[in-house]
mmCIF file of C-alpha atoms in Angstrom:
data_model
loop_
_atom_site.group_PDB
_atom_site.id
_atom_site.type_symbol
_atom_site.label_atom_id
_atom_site.label_comp_id
_atom_site.label_asym_id
_atom_site.label_seq_id
_atom_site.Cartn_x
_atom_site.Cartn_y
_atom_site.Cartn_z
ATOM 1 C CA UNK Y 1 -28.235 -19.963 -96.730
ATOM 2 C CA UNK Y 2 -26.756 -22.888 -94.958
ATOM 3 C CA UNK Y 3 -23.416 -21.256 -95.217
ATOM 4 C CA UNK Y 4 -24.621 -17.991 -93.789
ATOM 5 C CA UNK Y 5 -26.244 -19.845 -90.931
ATOM 6 C CA UNK Y 6 -23.051 -21.786 -90.396
ATOM 7 C CA UNK Y 7 -21.064 -18.572 -90.410
ATOM 8 C CA UNK Y 8 -23.556 -16.961 -88.069
ATOM 9 C CA UNK Y 9 -23.381 -19.949 -85.761
ATOM 10 C CA UNK Y 10 -19.602 -19.907 -86.010
ATOM 11 C CA UNK Y 11 -19.540 -16.215 -85.079
ATOM 12 C CA UNK Y 12 -21.870 -16.857 -82.190
ATOM 13 C CA UNK Y 13 -19.705 -19.802 -81.105
ATOM 14 C CA UNK Y 14 -16.623 -17.611 -81.188
ATOM 15 C CA UNK Y 15 -18.458 -14.947 -79.194
ATOM 16 C CA UNK Y 16 -19.605 -17.542 -76.635
ATOM 17 C CA UNK Y 17 -16.053 -18.962 -76.457
ATOM 18 C CA UNK Y 18 -14.700 -15.418 -76.009
ATOM 19 C CA UNK Y 19 -17.223 -14.759 -73.266
ATOM 20 C CA UNK Y 20 -16.364 -18.138 -71.722
ATOM 21 C CA UNK Y 21 -12.669 -17.299 -71.850
ATOM 22 C CA UNK Y 22 -13.361 -13.871 -70.334
ATOM 23 C CA UNK Y 23 -15.449 -15.489 -67.572
ATOM 24 C CA UNK Y 24 -12.682 -18.007 -66.884
ATOM 25 C CA UNK Y 25 -10.123 -15.164 -66.711
ATOM 26 C CA UNK Y 26 -12.377 -13.200 -64.350
ATOM 27 C CA UNK Y 27 -12.949 -16.327 -62.306
ATOM 28 C CA UNK Y 28 -9.190 -16.884 -62.030
ATOM 29 C CA UNK Y 29 -8.681 -13.218 -61.119
ATOM 30 C CA UNK Y 30 -11.434 -13.500 -58.503
ATOM 31 C CA UNK Y 31 -9.860 -16.690 -57.185
ATOM 32 C CA UNK Y 32 -6.459 -14.984 -57.014
ATOM 33 C CA UNK Y 33 -7.991 -11.954 -55.304
ATOM 34 C CA UNK Y 34 -9.849 -14.263 -52.926
ATOM 35 C CA UNK Y 35 -6.643 -16.162 -52.116
ATOM 36 C CA UNK Y 36 -4.775 -12.864 -51.608
ATOM 37 C CA UNK Y 37 -7.601 -11.566 -49.404
ATOM 38 C CA UNK Y 38 -7.619 -14.821 -47.424
ATOM 39 C CA UNK Y 39 -3.828 -14.619 -46.948
ATOM 40 C CA UNK Y 40 -4.116 -10.963 -45.946
ATOM 41 C CA UNK Y 41 -6.913 -11.811 -43.529
ATOM 42 C CA UNK Y 42 -4.837 -14.682 -42.092
ATOM 43 C CA UNK Y 43 -1.857 -12.324 -41.634
ATOM 44 C CA UNK Y 44 -4.086 -9.731 -39.979
ATOM 45 C CA UNK Y 45 -5.649 -12.407 -37.775
ATOM 46 C CA UNK Y 46 -2.189 -13.667 -36.800
ATOM 47 C CA UNK Y 47 -1.012 -10.105 -36.061
ATOM 48 C CA UNK Y 48 -4.145 -9.429 -34.005
ATOM 49 C CA UNK Y 49 -3.762 -12.715 -32.119
ATOM 50 C CA UNK Y 50 -0.156 -11.787 -31.379
ATOM 51 C CA UNK Y 51 -1.236 -8.328 -30.200
ATOM 52 C CA UNK Y 52 -3.990 -9.852 -28.042
ATOM 53 C CA UNK Y 53 -1.448 -12.231 -26.471
ATOM 54 C CA UNK Y 54 0.915 -9.306 -25.867
ATOM 55 C CA UNK Y 55 -1.863 -7.249 -24.254
ATOM 56 C CA UNK Y 56 -2.973 -10.212 -22.136
ATOM 57 C CA UNK Y 57 0.636 -10.611 -20.947
ATOM 58 C CA UNK Y 58 0.735 -6.897 -20.106
ATOM 59 C CA UNK Y 59 -2.557 -7.191 -18.217
ATOM 60 C CA UNK Y 60 -1.236 -10.199 -16.288
ATOM 61 C CA UNK Y 61 2.012 -8.362 -15.495
ATOM 62 C CA UNK Y 62 0.067 -5.271 -14.459
ATOM 63 C CA UNK Y 63 -2.217 -7.359 -12.249
ATOM 64 C CA UNK Y 64 0.789 -9.080 -10.697
ATOM 65 C CA UNK Y 65 2.475 -5.730 -10.119
ATOM 66 C CA UNK Y 66 -0.788 -4.409 -8.706
ATOM 67 C CA UNK Y 67 -1.010 -7.380 -6.329
ATOM 68 C CA UNK Y 68 2.622 -6.873 -5.317
ATOM 69 C CA UNK Y 69 1.995 -3.152 -4.801
ATOM 70 C CA UNK Y 70 -1.121 -3.932 -2.754
ATOM 71 C CA UNK Y 71 0.851 -6.423 -0.666
ATOM 72 C CA UNK Y 72 3.583 -3.812 -0.124
ATOM 73 C CA UNK Y 73 0.968 -1.218 0.851
ATOM 74 C CA UNK Y 74 -0.649 -3.705 3.228
ATOM 75 C CA UNK Y 75 2.756 -4.421 4.795
ATOM 76 C CA UNK Y 76 3.445 -0.707 5.235
ATOM 77 C CA UNK Y 77 -0.016 -0.166 6.723
ATOM 78 C CA UNK Y 78 0.585 -3.050 9.141
ATOM 79 C CA UNK Y 79 3.900 -1.467 10.147
ATOM 80 C CA UNK Y 80 2.193 1.896 10.656
ATOM 81 C CA UNK Y 81 -0.518 0.297 12.789
ATOM 82 C CA UNK Y 82 2.108 -1.571 14.839
ATOM 83 C CA UNK Y 83 4.067 1.655 15.318
ATOM 84 C CA UNK Y 84 0.889 3.448 16.409
ATOM 85 C CA UNK Y 85 0.160 0.676 18.926
ATOM 86 C CA UNK Y 86 3.757 0.890 20.194
ATOM 87 C CA UNK Y 87 3.425 4.670 20.499
ATOM 88 C CA UNK Y 88 0.182 4.354 22.467
ATOM 89 C CA UNK Y 89 1.761 1.728 24.722
ATOM 90 C CA UNK Y 90 4.819 3.941 25.232
ATOM 91 C CA UNK Y 91 2.575 6.908 26.085
ATOM 92 C CA UNK Y 92 0.665 4.789 28.604
ATOM 93 C CA UNK Y 93 3.914 3.480 30.076
ATOM 94 C CA UNK Y 94 5.284 7.035 30.231
ATOM 95 C CA UNK Y 95 2.133 8.295 31.909
ATOM 96 C CA UNK Y 96 2.234 5.412 34.392
ATOM 97 C CA UNK Y 97 5.929 6.011 35.088
ATOM 98 C CA UNK Y 98 5.185 9.712 35.592
ATOM 99 C CA UNK Y 99 2.369 8.867 38.047
ATOM 100 C CA UNK Y 100 4.600 6.442 39.914
ATOM 101 C CA UNK Y 101 7.433 8.997 39.999
ATOM 102 C CA UNK Y 102 5.027 11.658 41.331
ATOM 103 C CA UNK Y 103 3.708 9.256 43.944
ATOM 104 C CA UNK Y 104 7.239 8.313 44.977
ATOM 105 C CA UNK Y 105 8.260 11.970 45.104
ATOM 106 C CA UNK Y 106 5.176 12.801 47.195
ATOM 107 C CA UNK Y 107 5.988 9.933 49.545
ATOM 108 C CA UNK Y 108 9.598 11.108 49.795
ATOM 109 C CA UNK Y 109 8.487 14.690 50.479
ATOM 110 C CA UNK Y 110 6.067 13.422 53.124
ATOM 111 C CA UNK Y 111 8.803 11.299 54.688
ATOM 112 C CA UNK Y 112 11.254 14.237 54.657
ATOM 113 C CA UNK Y 113 8.600 16.535 56.142
ATOM 114 C CA UNK Y 114 8.048 13.967 58.889
ATOM 115 C CA UNK Y 115 11.791 13.794 59.572
ATOM 116 C CA UNK Y 116 12.042 17.574 59.510
ATOM 117 C CA UNK Y 117 9.152 17.778 61.970
ATOM 118 C CA UNK Y 118 10.825 15.160 64.177
ATOM 119 C CA UNK Y 119 14.120 17.070 63.982
ATOM 120 C CA UNK Y 120 12.360 20.343 64.785
ATOM 121 C CA UNK Y 121 10.640 18.684 67.725
ATOM 122 C CA UNK Y 122 13.940 17.199 68.920
ATOM 123 C CA UNK Y 123 15.621 20.587 68.502
ATOM 124 C CA UNK Y 124 12.812 22.260 70.428
ATOM 125 C CA UNK Y 125 13.115 19.707 73.237
ATOM 126 C CA UNK Y 126 16.914 20.042 73.236
ATOM 127 C CA UNK Y 127 16.571 23.832 73.381
ATOM 128 C CA UNK Y 128 14.110 23.541 76.246
ATOM 129 C CA UNK Y 129 16.487 21.203 78.127
ATOM 130 C CA UNK Y 130 19.393 23.487 77.415
ATOM 131 C CA UNK Y 131 17.416 26.459 78.688
ATOM 132 C CA UNK Y 132 16.288 24.467 81.713
ATOM 133 C CA UNK Y 133 19.803 23.265 82.409
ATOM 134 C CA UNK Y 134 21.170 26.775 81.885
ATOM 135 C CA UNK Y 135 18.537 28.351 84.142
ATOM 136 C CA UNK Y 136 19.025 25.806 86.893
ATOM 137 C CA UNK Y 137 22.784 25.991 86.697
ATOM 138 C CA UNK Y 138 22.822 29.789 86.985
ATOM 139 C CA UNK Y 139 20.417 29.653 89.830
ATOM 140 C CA UNK Y 140 22.490 27.049 91.600
ATOM 141 C CA UNK Y 141 25.605 29.036 90.903
ATOM 142 C CA UNK Y 142 27.259 26.986 88.338
#
């Protein structure tokens, strides 16, 4: 009976050792899988960090381009506003020049009308003198 117990204990010991060996193998497999998963996660994290850095650089470049575009638009708008102010000033200057030209033309016309009137008056007086001289000279026998 001692021998059967010893054999039974031996069989149980072998079974426990087999289970222990199986557990150790599973543990090693789990460790290897865990290491592989950790490496994979580290690679993915590194790839994602690289992608994030790339996207941040794109965002910064886009923002810089946007600021440059906004500055260019602001410059163009300033040029448009300056051109509009110049146009308004030119219109005002043109209108003023037109008024001045009209006033000068009116003054010239008035002056010429005055001269014409003076010439007509002088001609009328000269005609009257001529008629007077002619009538007195015919009467006197000239």
